[in-house]
Rosetta silent file (secondary structure, phi, psi, omega in degrees, C-alpha in Angstrom):
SEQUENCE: XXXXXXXXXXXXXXXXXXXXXXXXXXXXXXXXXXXXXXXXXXXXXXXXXXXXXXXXXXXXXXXXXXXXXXXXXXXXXXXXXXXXXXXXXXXXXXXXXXXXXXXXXXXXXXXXXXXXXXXXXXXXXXXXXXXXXXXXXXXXXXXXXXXXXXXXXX
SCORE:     score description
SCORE:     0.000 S_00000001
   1 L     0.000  -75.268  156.372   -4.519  134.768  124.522 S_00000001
   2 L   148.430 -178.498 -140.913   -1.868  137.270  125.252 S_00000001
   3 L   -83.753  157.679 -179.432    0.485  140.224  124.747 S_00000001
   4 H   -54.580  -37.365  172.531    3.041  141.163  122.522 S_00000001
   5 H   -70.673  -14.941  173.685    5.096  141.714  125.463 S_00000001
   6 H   -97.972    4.304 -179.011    4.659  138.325  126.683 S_00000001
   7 H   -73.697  -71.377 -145.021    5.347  136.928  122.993 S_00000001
   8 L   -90.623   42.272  178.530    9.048  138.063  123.877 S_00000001
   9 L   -87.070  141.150  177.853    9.710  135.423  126.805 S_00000001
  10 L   -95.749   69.699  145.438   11.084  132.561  124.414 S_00000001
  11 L  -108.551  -52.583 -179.087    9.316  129.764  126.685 S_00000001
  12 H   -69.861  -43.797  163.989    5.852  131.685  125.106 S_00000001
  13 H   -53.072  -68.470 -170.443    7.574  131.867  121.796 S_00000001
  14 H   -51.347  -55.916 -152.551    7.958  128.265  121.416 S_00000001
  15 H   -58.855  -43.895  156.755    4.698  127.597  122.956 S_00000001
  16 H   -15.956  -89.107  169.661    3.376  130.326  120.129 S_00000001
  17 H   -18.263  -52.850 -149.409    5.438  128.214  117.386 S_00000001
  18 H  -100.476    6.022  170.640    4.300  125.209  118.248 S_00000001
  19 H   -84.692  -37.753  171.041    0.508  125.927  118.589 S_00000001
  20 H   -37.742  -54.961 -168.017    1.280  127.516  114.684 S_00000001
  21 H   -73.114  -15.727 -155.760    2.466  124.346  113.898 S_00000001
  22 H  -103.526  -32.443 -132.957    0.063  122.087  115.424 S_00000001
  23 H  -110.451   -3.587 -131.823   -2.679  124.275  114.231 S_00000001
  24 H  -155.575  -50.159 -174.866   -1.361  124.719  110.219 S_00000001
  25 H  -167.325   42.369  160.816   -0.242  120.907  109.334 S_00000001
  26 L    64.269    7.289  158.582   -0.725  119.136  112.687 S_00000001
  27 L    77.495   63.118  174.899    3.374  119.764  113.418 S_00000001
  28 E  -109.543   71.750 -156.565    3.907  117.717  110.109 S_00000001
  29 L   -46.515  -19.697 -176.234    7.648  119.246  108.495 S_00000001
  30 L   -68.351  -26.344 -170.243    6.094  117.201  105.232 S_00000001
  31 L   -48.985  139.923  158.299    2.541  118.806  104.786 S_00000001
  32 L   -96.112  105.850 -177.624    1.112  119.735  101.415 S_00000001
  33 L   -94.393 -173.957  162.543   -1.763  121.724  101.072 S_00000001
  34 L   -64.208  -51.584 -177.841   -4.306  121.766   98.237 S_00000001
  35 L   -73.262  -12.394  176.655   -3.292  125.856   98.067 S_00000001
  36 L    73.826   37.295 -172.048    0.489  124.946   98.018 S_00000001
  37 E   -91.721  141.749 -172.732    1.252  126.345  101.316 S_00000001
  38 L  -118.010  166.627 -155.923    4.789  123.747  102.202 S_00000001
  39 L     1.578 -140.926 -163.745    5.777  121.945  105.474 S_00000001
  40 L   -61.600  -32.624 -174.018    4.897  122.754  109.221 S_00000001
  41 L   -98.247   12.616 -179.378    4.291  126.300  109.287 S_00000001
  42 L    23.663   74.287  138.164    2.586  126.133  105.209 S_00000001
  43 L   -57.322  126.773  171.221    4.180  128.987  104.148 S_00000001
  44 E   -80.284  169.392 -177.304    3.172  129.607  100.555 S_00000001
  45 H   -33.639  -64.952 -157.472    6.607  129.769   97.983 S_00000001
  46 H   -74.170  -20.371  168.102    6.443  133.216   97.725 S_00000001
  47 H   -80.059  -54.546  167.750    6.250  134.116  101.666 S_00000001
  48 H   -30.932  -80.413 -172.004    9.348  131.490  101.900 S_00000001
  49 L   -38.729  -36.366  177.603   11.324  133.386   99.643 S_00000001
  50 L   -74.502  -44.071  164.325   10.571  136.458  100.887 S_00000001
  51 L   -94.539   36.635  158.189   11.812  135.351  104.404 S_00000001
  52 L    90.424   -8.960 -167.457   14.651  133.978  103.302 S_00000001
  53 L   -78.268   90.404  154.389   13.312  130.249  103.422 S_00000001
  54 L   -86.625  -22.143  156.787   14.785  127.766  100.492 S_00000001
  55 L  -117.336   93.453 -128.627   13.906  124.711  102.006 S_00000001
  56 L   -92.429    5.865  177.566   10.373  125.123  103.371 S_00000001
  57 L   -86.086    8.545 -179.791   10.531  120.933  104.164 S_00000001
  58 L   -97.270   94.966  162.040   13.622  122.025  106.699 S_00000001
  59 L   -20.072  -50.565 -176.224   12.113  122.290  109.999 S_00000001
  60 L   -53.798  -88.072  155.008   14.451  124.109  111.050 S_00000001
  61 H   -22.685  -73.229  177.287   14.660  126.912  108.191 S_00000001
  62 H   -51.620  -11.708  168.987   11.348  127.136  108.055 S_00000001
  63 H   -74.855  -74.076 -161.185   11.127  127.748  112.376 S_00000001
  64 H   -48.057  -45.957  168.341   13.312  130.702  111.359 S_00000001
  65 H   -48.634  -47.514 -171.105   11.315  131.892  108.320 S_00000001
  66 H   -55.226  -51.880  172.744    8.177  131.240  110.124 S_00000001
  67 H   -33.396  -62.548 -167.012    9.682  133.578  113.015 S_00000001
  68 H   -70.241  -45.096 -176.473   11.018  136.278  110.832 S_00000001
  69 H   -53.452  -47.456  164.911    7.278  136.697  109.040 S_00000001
  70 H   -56.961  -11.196 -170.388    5.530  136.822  112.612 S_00000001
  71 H  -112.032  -19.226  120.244    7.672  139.187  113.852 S_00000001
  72 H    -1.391  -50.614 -173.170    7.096  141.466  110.665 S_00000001
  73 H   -71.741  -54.912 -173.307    3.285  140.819  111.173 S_00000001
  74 H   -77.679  -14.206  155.346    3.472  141.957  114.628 S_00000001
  75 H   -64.261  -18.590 -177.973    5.437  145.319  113.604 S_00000001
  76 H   -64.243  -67.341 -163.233    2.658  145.707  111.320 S_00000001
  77 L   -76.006   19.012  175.851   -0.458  144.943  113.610 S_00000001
  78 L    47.173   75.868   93.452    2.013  147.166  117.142 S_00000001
  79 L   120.685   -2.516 -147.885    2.274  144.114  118.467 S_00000001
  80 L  -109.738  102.624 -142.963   -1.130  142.815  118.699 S_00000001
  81 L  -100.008   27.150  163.632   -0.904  139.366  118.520 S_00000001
  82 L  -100.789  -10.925  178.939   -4.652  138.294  117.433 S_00000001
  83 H   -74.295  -55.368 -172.077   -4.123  140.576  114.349 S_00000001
  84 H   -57.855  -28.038 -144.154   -0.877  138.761  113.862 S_00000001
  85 H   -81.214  -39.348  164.340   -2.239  135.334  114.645 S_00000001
  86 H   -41.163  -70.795 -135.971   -5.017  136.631  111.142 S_00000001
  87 H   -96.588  -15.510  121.704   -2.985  137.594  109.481 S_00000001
  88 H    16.520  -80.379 -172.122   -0.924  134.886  109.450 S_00000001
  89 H   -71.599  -84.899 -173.127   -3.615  132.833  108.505 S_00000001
  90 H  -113.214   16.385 -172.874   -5.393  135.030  105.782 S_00000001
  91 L   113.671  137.585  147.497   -2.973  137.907  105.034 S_00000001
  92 H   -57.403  -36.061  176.704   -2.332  140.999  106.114 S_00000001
  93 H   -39.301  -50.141 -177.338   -4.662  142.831  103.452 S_00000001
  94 H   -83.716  -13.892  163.421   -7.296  141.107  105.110 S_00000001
  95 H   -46.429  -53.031 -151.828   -6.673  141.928  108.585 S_00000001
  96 H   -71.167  -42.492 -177.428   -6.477  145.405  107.622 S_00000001
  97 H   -39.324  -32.488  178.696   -9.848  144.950  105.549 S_00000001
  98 H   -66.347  -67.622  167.086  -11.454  143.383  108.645 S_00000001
  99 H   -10.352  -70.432 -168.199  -10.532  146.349  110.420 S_00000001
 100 H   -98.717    3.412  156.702  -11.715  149.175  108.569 S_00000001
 101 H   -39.170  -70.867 -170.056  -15.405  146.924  107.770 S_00000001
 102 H   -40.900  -53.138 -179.738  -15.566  147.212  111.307 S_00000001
 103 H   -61.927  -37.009 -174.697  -14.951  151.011  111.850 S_00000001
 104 H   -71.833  -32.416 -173.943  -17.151  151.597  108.986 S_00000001
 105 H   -98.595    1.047 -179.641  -20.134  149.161  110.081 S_00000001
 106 L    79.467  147.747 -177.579  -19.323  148.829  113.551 S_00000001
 107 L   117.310  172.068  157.342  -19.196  145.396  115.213 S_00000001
 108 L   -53.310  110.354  130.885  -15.529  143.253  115.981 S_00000001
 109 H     2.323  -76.297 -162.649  -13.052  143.369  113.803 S_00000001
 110 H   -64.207  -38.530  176.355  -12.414  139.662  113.614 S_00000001
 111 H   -55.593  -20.384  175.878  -16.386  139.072  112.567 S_00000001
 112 H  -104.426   19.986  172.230  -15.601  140.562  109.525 S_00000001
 113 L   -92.689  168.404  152.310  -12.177  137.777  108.843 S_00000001
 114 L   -75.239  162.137 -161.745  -13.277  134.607  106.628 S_00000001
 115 H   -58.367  -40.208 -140.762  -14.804  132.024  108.555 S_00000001
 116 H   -71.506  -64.680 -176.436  -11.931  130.046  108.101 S_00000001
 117 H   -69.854  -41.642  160.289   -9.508  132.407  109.890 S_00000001
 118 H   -22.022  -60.716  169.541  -11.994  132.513  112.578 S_00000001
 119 H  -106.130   16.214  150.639  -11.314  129.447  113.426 S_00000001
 120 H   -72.315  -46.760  179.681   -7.807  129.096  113.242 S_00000001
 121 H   -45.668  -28.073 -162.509   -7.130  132.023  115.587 S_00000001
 122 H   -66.837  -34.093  169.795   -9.517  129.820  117.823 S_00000001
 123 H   -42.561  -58.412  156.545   -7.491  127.067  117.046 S_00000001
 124 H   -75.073  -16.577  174.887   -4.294  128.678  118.092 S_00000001
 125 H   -72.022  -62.805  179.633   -5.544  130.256  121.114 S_00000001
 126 H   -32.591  -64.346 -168.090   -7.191  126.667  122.100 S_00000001
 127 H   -64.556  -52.029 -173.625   -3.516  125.007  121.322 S_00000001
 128 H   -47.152  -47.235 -151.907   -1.628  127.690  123.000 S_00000001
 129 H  -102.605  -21.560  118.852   -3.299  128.044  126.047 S_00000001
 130 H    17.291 -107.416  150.353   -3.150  124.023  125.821 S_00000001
 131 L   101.472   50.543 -178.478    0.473  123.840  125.651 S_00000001
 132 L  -151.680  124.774  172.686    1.217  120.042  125.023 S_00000001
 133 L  -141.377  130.053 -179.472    2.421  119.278  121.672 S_00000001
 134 L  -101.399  126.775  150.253    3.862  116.143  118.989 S_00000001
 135 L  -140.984  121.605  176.586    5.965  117.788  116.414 S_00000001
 136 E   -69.226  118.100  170.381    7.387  115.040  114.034 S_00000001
 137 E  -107.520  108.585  147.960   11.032  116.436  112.949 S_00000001
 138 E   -77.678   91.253  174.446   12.539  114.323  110.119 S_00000001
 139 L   -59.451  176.728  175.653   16.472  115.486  108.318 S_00000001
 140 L   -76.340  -31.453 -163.637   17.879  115.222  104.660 S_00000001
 141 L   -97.514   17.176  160.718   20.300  112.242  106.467 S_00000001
 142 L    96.277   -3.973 -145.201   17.369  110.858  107.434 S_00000001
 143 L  -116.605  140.478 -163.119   17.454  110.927  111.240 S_00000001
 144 E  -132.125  156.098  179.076   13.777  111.194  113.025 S_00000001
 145 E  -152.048  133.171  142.150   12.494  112.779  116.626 S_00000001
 146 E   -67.074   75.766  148.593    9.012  113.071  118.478 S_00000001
 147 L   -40.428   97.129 -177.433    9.239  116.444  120.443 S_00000001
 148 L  -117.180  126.642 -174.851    6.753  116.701  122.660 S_00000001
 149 L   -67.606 -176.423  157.273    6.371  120.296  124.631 S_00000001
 150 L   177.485  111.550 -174.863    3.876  120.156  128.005 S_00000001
 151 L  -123.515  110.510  148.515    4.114  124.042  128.783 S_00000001
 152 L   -39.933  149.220  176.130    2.842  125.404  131.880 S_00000001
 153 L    89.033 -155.909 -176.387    0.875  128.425  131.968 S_00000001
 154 L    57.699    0.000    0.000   -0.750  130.252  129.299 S_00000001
């Protein structure tokens, strides 16, 4: 997909963002999940709070929340943004769990995620490398926009 160092071009960021978003609740600021993960980026409550996120149905907020947790994840994982794009996804715990499966039983790292996360990273790589995206934005006053991205590259 590609490097932490190319994560900090913001052209790559948004394109990042908005495969997260596409890929997590279909770039929907409204989405509900069954697990109680809230709007586009389904942050559960307790990941909101922790970045700072009180209104996770705020597009907006919730870009910025979304933001601050990936770029935590990637100090975690050195920058290494298929770790991040896991963990994300299923946790850090399980990243790291994936990990040290691997060193003990040998094989990929990621073969050892749940199937699940499997195919979201694929998901976001797929969208990313993509780059054409609908994200519905809706305000509290009510006011509505189609964004749509077409991003060269990736």
């Amino acid at each position: 997909a590609f490097s932490g160092m190319m994560y900090d071009n913001p052209s790559v960021q948004h394109q990042y963002f908005s495969a997260i978003a596409q890929q997590e609740s279909h770039g929907d600021p409204h989405a509900v999940s069954s697990a109680g993960a809230l709007g586009m980026f389904q942050m559960k409550p307790s990941t909101a709070r922790d970045m700072g996120v009180k209104n996770p149905f705020d597009p907006v907020e919730e870009y910025q929340g979304a933001h601050r947790y990936v770029d935590s994840l990637r100090r975690m994982f050195d920058n290494d943004m298929l770790k991040t794009t896991a963990a994300y996804n299923a946790g850090p715990g399980h990243v790291r769990d994936a990990i040290a499966a691997a060193k003990t039983y040998g094989g990929n790292w990621v073969s050892y995620l749940p199937h699940e996360t499997q195919k979201y990273v694929q998901g976001v790589a797929e969208k990313f490398r993509a780059g054409n995206f609908n994200v519905n934005i809706t305000n509290a006053t009510g006011g509505a926009a189609t964004v749509t991205a077409a991003m060269a590259g990736g």
